[in-house]
Amino acid sequence: MEKTHFGFKEVAENDKARHVAGVFSSVAGKYDLMNDLMSLGLHRLWKAFTIEVSGVRAGDRVLDVAGGTADLSLAFARRVGERGEVWLTDINNAMLTRGRDRLLDHGFRMPAAQCDGEKLPFPSGHFDCVTCAFGLRNMTHKEQALAEMARVLKPGGRLLVLEFSKVWEPLTPAYDFYSFKVLPWLGKRVANDAESYQYLAESIRMHPDQETLKAMMERAGLEKVEYYNLTAGVVALHRGHKF
Ligand code: SAM
């Protein structure tokens, strides 16, 4: 049986999604609070930057893959207006439900679909913009997921992948201390779940670095792929175009 990584552990490939589902079902209730605490609010800036470089305008069609509690979907909903379309999607029902409820609380009735980023239930060439924020790291077949995101883009459309990446080398010792000591401690205190935050730290280390992800996006058929390092490479935003 094929093996893959789940953080630093090896698991059967067909079992990774179940492990990931366990993490997000467990953290869903405290997800937004933990994001603010762990990043000291920086995730809001990273997402605001993503919206800025998306080029999304009124009337556009946007797909938010692994959209979770809907931070990006909410910002896009405000941009696209009445004529536009924003789909919030996620594989996990607990996360998706929180996201959908949040959109409704803000007065947006938008479609939400529970689906796997590796098998998107949308026609080819449908969206002006596809985003995947902090989701790709958790997927089993990342190349397949990128190919799917590229497939559903219209010619002229953009794929934006916001993800943890390789931090600037001199910061590594401090970043490792923060990730492997502070994060699980915070997870235990706030969400009563140290393990999920240990997985977060480990999965970041296993994720492809900036250049590797750029090459993967190019192999998925995207062009003019570029990336922006944010907060010294703690996070990178990759953008590719479909022509
Ligand atoms: N995009 C949101 C954000 O930036 O706050 C949520 C990110 S959260 C860290 C990762 C999300 O990826 C979770 O909601 C999880 O359920 C989702 N996910 C994991 N594997 C997935 C898959 N194969 N397809 C779609 N979503 C997936």
GROMACS .gro file of C-alpha atoms and ligand atoms in nm:
model
  270
    1MET     CA    1   0.000   0.000   0.000
    2GLU     CA    2   0.128   0.351  -0.089
    3LYS     CA    3   0.239   0.560   0.209
    4THR     CA    4   0.231   0.935   0.257
    5HIS     CA    5   0.313   1.176   0.535
    6PHE     CA    6   0.076   1.310   0.795
    7GLY     CA    7   0.299   1.565   0.965
    8PHE     CA    8   0.614   1.367   1.050
    9LYS     CA    9   0.424   1.037   1.067
   10GLU     CA   10   0.382   0.796   0.776
   11VAL     CA   11   0.028   0.680   0.709
   12ALA     CA   12  -0.139   0.478   0.435
   13GLU     CA   13  -0.216   0.711   0.146
   14ASN     CA   14  -0.586   0.628   0.151
   15ASP     CA   15  -0.601   0.707   0.523
   16LYS     CA   16  -0.451   1.059   0.525
   17ALA     CA   17  -0.782   1.235   0.452
   18ARG     CA   18  -0.935   1.067   0.758
   19HIS     CA   19  -0.652   1.189   0.980
   20VAL     CA   20  -0.682   1.542   0.839
   21ALA     CA   21  -1.059   1.531   0.893
   22GLY     CA   22  -0.993   1.442   1.258
   23VAL     CA   23  -0.776   1.751   1.300
   24PHE     CA   24  -1.024   1.996   1.150
   25SER     CA   25  -1.332   1.846   1.312
   26SER     CA   26  -1.150   1.886   1.641
   27VAL     CA   27  -1.031   2.246   1.590
   28ALA     CA   28  -1.332   2.391   1.402
   29GLY     CA   29  -1.493   2.547   1.711
   30LYS     CA   30  -1.179   2.738   1.811
   31TYR     CA   31  -1.030   2.779   1.462
   32ASP     CA   32  -1.074   3.155   1.419
   33LEU     CA   33  -0.961   3.240   1.771
   34MET     CA   34  -0.654   3.018   1.737
   35ASN     CA   35  -0.565   3.174   1.401
   36ASP     CA   36  -0.561   3.518   1.559
   37LEU     CA   37  -0.363   3.403   1.862
   38MET     CA   38  -0.109   3.192   1.675
   39SER     CA   39  -0.033   3.450   1.408
   40LEU     CA   40  -0.084   3.754   1.633
   41GLY     CA   41  -0.344   3.864   1.379
   42LEU     CA   42  -0.101   3.843   1.087
   43HIS     CA   43  -0.320   3.596   0.896
   44ARG     CA   44  -0.561   3.885   0.837
   45LEU     CA   45  -0.287   4.080   0.657
   46TRP     CA   46  -0.179   3.777   0.453
   47LYS     CA   47  -0.539   3.726   0.343
   48ALA     CA   48  -0.594   4.096   0.271
   49PHE     CA   49  -0.284   4.086   0.048
   50THR     CA   50  -0.424   3.779  -0.131
   51ILE     CA   51  -0.747   3.965  -0.205
   52GLU     CA   52  -0.548   4.264  -0.332
   53VAL     CA   53  -0.342   4.066  -0.584
   54SER     CA   54  -0.634   3.846  -0.694
   55GLY     CA   55  -0.754   4.106  -0.943
   56VAL     CA   56  -1.113   4.004  -0.859
   57ARG     CA   57  -1.372   4.260  -0.969
   58ALA     CA   58  -1.746   4.308  -0.957
   59GLY     CA   59  -1.927   4.035  -1.148
   60ASP     CA   60  -1.644   3.778  -1.127
   61ARG     CA   61  -1.682   3.409  -1.042
   62VAL     CA   62  -1.459   3.294  -0.757
   63LEU     CA   63  -1.396   2.949  -0.608
   64ASP     CA   64  -1.255   2.924  -0.256
   65VAL     CA   65  -1.107   2.572  -0.218
   66ALA     CA   66  -1.054   2.449   0.140
   67GLY     CA   67  -1.227   2.771   0.237
   68GLY     CA   68  -1.297   2.665   0.595
   69THR     CA   69  -1.450   2.940   0.806
   70ALA     CA   70  -1.477   3.165   0.497
   71ASP     CA   71  -1.232   3.451   0.558
   72LEU     CA   72  -1.151   3.476   0.187
   73SER     CA   73  -1.504   3.398   0.066
   74LEU     CA   74  -1.640   3.678   0.280
   75ALA     CA   75  -1.393   3.932   0.139
   76PHE     CA   76  -1.462   3.815  -0.216
   77ALA     CA   77  -1.839   3.831  -0.160
   78ARG     CA   78  -1.800   4.200  -0.079
   79ARG     CA   79  -1.599   4.251  -0.400
   80VAL     CA   80  -1.801   4.063  -0.661
   81GLY     CA   81  -2.136   4.220  -0.574
   82GLU     CA   82  -2.480   4.104  -0.684
   83ARG     CA   83  -2.375   3.993  -1.032
   84GLY     CA   84  -2.078   3.788  -0.914
   85GLU     CA   85  -2.054   3.437  -0.771
   86VAL     CA   86  -1.844   3.304  -0.483
   87TRP     CA   87  -1.839   2.933  -0.396
   88LEU     CA   88  -1.720   2.837  -0.050
   89THR     CA   89  -1.597   2.477  -0.053
   90ASP     CA   90  -1.428   2.248   0.197
   91ILE     CA   91  -1.398   1.873   0.250
   92ASN     CA   92  -1.485   1.905   0.619
   93ASN     CA   93  -1.844   1.951   0.727
   94ALA     CA   94  -1.763   2.116   1.063
   95MET     CA   95  -1.542   2.381   0.901
   96LEU     CA   96  -1.776   2.437   0.607
   97THR     CA   97  -2.079   2.478   0.832
   98ARG     CA   98  -1.902   2.744   1.037
   99GLY     CA   99  -1.799   2.922   0.719
  100ARG     CA  100  -2.147   2.910   0.570
  101ASP     CA  101  -2.303   3.035   0.895
  102ARG     CA  102  -2.053   3.319   0.908
  103LEU     CA  103  -2.142   3.425   0.554
  104LEU     CA  104  -2.510   3.422   0.643
  105ASP     CA  105  -2.442   3.624   0.959
  106HIS     CA  106  -2.284   3.889   0.736
  107GLY     CA  107  -2.584   3.889   0.505
  108PHE     CA  108  -2.439   3.682   0.217
  109ARG     CA  109  -2.641   3.390   0.081
  110MET     CA  110  -2.379   3.215  -0.125
  111PRO     CA  111  -2.334   2.856  -0.237
  112ALA     CA  112  -2.134   2.628  -0.008
  113ALA     CA  113  -2.029   2.282  -0.123
  114GLN     CA  114  -1.862   2.003   0.069
  115CYS     CA  115  -1.605   1.864  -0.172
  116ASP     CA  116  -1.250   1.742  -0.209
  117GLY     CA  117  -1.005   1.986  -0.366
  118GLU     CA  118  -0.860   1.689  -0.554
  119LYS     CA  119  -1.191   1.621  -0.733
  120LEU     CA  120  -1.377   1.945  -0.789
  121PRO     CA  121  -1.741   1.909  -0.894
  122PHE     CA  122  -1.732   2.209  -1.130
  123PRO     CA  123  -1.715   2.238  -1.507
  124SER     CA  124  -1.389   2.326  -1.676
  125GLY     CA  125  -1.323   2.693  -1.754
  126HIS     CA  126  -1.583   2.830  -1.512
  127PHE     CA  127  -1.401   3.061  -1.266
  128ASP     CA  128  -1.213   3.390  -1.297
  129CYS     CA  129  -1.023   3.319  -0.979
  130VAL     CA  130  -0.956   3.012  -0.763
  131THR     CA  131  -0.800   3.042  -0.418
  132CYS     CA  132  -0.665   2.788  -0.174
  133ALA     CA  133  -0.549   2.932   0.158
  134PHE     CA  134  -0.368   2.702   0.402
  135GLY     CA  135  -0.544   2.405   0.244
  136LEU     CA  136  -0.299   2.250  -0.004
  137ARG     CA  137  -0.065   2.137   0.276
  138ASN     CA  138  -0.333   1.902   0.400
  139MET     CA  139  -0.415   1.739   0.067
  140THR     CA  140  -0.285   1.395  -0.019
  141HIS     CA  141  -0.231   1.440  -0.394
  142LYS     CA  142  -0.121   1.802  -0.425
  143GLU     CA  143  -0.040   1.779  -0.798
  144GLN     CA  144  -0.387   1.641  -0.866
  145ALA     CA  145  -0.545   1.922  -0.661
  146LEU     CA  146  -0.347   2.188  -0.850
  147ALA     CA  147  -0.449   2.031  -1.181
  148GLU     CA  148  -0.813   2.042  -1.074
  149MET     CA  149  -0.789   2.408  -0.968
  150ALA     CA  150  -0.626   2.491  -1.302
  151ARG     CA  151  -0.893   2.297  -1.492
  152VAL     CA  152  -1.187   2.494  -1.351
  153LEU     CA  153  -1.024   2.831  -1.433
  154LYS     CA  154  -1.129   3.025  -1.741
  155PRO     CA  155  -0.858   3.134  -1.983
  156GLY     CA  156  -0.729   3.456  -1.825
  157GLY     CA  157  -0.813   3.325  -1.476
  158ARG     CA  158  -0.577   3.318  -1.178
  159LEU     CA  159  -0.496   3.056  -0.916
  160LEU     CA  160  -0.379   3.190  -0.579
  161VAL     CA  161  -0.224   2.953  -0.327
  162LEU     CA  162  -0.156   3.100   0.016
  163GLU     CA  163   0.040   2.858   0.230
  164PHE     CA  164   0.308   2.827   0.496
  165SER     CA  165   0.648   2.808   0.334
  166LYS     CA  166   1.021   2.809   0.399
  167VAL     CA  167   1.115   3.080   0.645
  168TRP     CA  168   1.425   3.299   0.600
  169GLU     CA  169   1.714   3.080   0.721
  170PRO     CA  170   1.843   3.301   1.011
  171LEU     CA  171   1.497   3.290   1.167
  172THR     CA  172   1.476   2.909   1.165
  173PRO     CA  173   1.581   2.842   1.528
  174ALA     CA  174   1.333   3.094   1.670
  175TYR     CA  175   1.060   2.975   1.433
  176ASP     CA  176   1.122   2.611   1.529
  177PHE     CA  177   1.101   2.696   1.898
  178TYR     CA  178   0.774   2.882   1.839
  179SER     CA  179   0.628   2.604   1.623
  180PHE     CA  180   0.720   2.301   1.830
  181LYS     CA  181   0.698   2.446   2.181
  182VAL     CA  182   0.462   2.744   2.181
  183LEU     CA  183   0.201   2.626   1.930
  184PRO     CA  184   0.119   2.289   2.091
  185TRP     CA  185   0.114   2.461   2.433
  186LEU     CA  186  -0.129   2.725   2.302
  187GLY     CA  187  -0.337   2.452   2.136
  188LYS     CA  188  -0.360   2.266   2.465
  189ARG     CA  189  -0.453   2.577   2.667
  190VAL     CA  190  -0.705   2.728   2.427
  191ALA     CA  191  -0.849   2.438   2.227
  192ASN     CA  192  -0.759   2.153   2.463
  193ASP     CA  193  -0.585   1.991   2.168
  194ALA     CA  194  -0.205   1.994   2.158
  195GLU     CA  195  -0.186   1.720   1.894
  196SER     CA  196  -0.360   1.912   1.616
  197TYR     CA  197  -0.122   2.203   1.662
  198GLN     CA  198   0.175   1.967   1.670
  199TYR     CA  199   0.044   1.839   1.333
  200LEU     CA  200   0.024   2.200   1.209
  201ALA     CA  201   0.393   2.257   1.289
  202GLU     CA  202   0.498   1.926   1.135
  203SER     CA  203   0.287   1.962   0.820
  204ILE     CA  204   0.445   2.304   0.755
  205ARG     CA  205   0.792   2.143   0.759
  206MET     CA  206   0.679   1.873   0.513
  207HIS     CA  207   0.522   2.119   0.266
  208PRO     CA  208   0.708   2.207  -0.057
  209ASP     CA  209   0.914   2.526  -0.040
  210GLN     CA  210   0.855   2.834  -0.259
  211GLU     CA  211   1.045   2.718  -0.567
  212THR     CA  212   0.911   2.361  -0.552
  213LEU     CA  213   0.551   2.479  -0.532
  214LYS     CA  214   0.613   2.720  -0.820
  215ALA     CA  215   0.737   2.428  -1.033
  216MET     CA  216   0.435   2.219  -0.932
  217MET     CA  217   0.198   2.495  -1.041
  218GLU     CA  218   0.379   2.520  -1.374
  219ARG     CA  219   0.346   2.144  -1.422
  220ALA     CA  220  -0.027   2.185  -1.353
  221GLY     CA  221  -0.040   2.405  -1.664
  222LEU     CA  222  -0.028   2.748  -1.503
  223GLU     CA  223   0.183   3.022  -1.656
  224LYS     CA  224   0.366   3.332  -1.535
  225VAL     CA  225   0.378   3.174  -1.189
  226GLU     CA  226   0.530   3.403  -0.927
  227TYR     CA  227   0.534   3.417  -0.552
  228TYR     CA  228   0.549   3.674  -0.276
  229ASN     CA  229   0.721   3.593   0.052
  230LEU     CA  230   0.521   3.730   0.342
  231THR     CA  231   0.663   3.776   0.694
  232ALA     CA  232   1.010   3.652   0.592
  233GLY     CA  233   0.873   3.346   0.415
  234VAL     CA  234   0.665   3.218   0.705
  235VAL     CA  235   0.395   3.228   0.439
  236ALA     CA  236   0.416   3.256   0.060
  237LEU     CA  237   0.146   3.361  -0.183
  238HIS     CA  238   0.181   3.192  -0.523
  239ARG     CA  239  -0.009   3.324  -0.822
  240GLY     CA  240  -0.038   3.152  -1.158
  241HIS     CA  241  -0.237   3.235  -1.470
  242LYS     CA  242  -0.426   3.017  -1.712
  243PHE     CA  243  -0.398   3.124  -2.073
  244SAM     N1  244  -0.893   2.863   0.398
  244SAM     C1  245  -0.926   2.877   0.537
  244SAM     C2  246  -0.840   2.981   0.601
  244SAM     O1  247  -0.745   3.025   0.537
  244SAM     O2  248  -0.864   3.017   0.715
  244SAM     C3  249  -0.916   2.742   0.609
  244SAM     C4  250  -0.780   2.683   0.615
  244SAM     S1  251  -0.768   2.543   0.721
  244SAM     C5  252  -0.606   2.556   0.783
  244SAM     C6  253  -0.748   2.410   0.608
  244SAM     C7  254  -0.877   2.361   0.549
  244SAM     O3  255  -0.847   2.267   0.445
  244SAM     C8  256  -0.966   2.287   0.648
  244SAM     O4  257  -1.091   2.350   0.655
  244SAM     C9  258  -0.977   2.147   0.589
  244SAM     O5  259  -1.099   2.083   0.612
  244SAM    C10  260  -0.952   2.174   0.442
  244SAM     N2  261  -0.910   2.057   0.364
  244SAM    C11  262  -0.820   1.963   0.397
  244SAM     N3  263  -0.808   1.873   0.298
  244SAM    C12  264  -0.892   1.910   0.199
  244SAM    C13  265  -0.925   1.857   0.072
  244SAM     N4  266  -0.868   1.747   0.025
  244SAM     N5  267  -1.016   1.924  -0.003
  244SAM    C14  268  -1.074   2.037   0.043
  244SAM     N6  269  -1.049   2.090   0.164
  244SAM    C15  270  -0.958   2.028   0.241
   0.00000   0.00000   0.00000
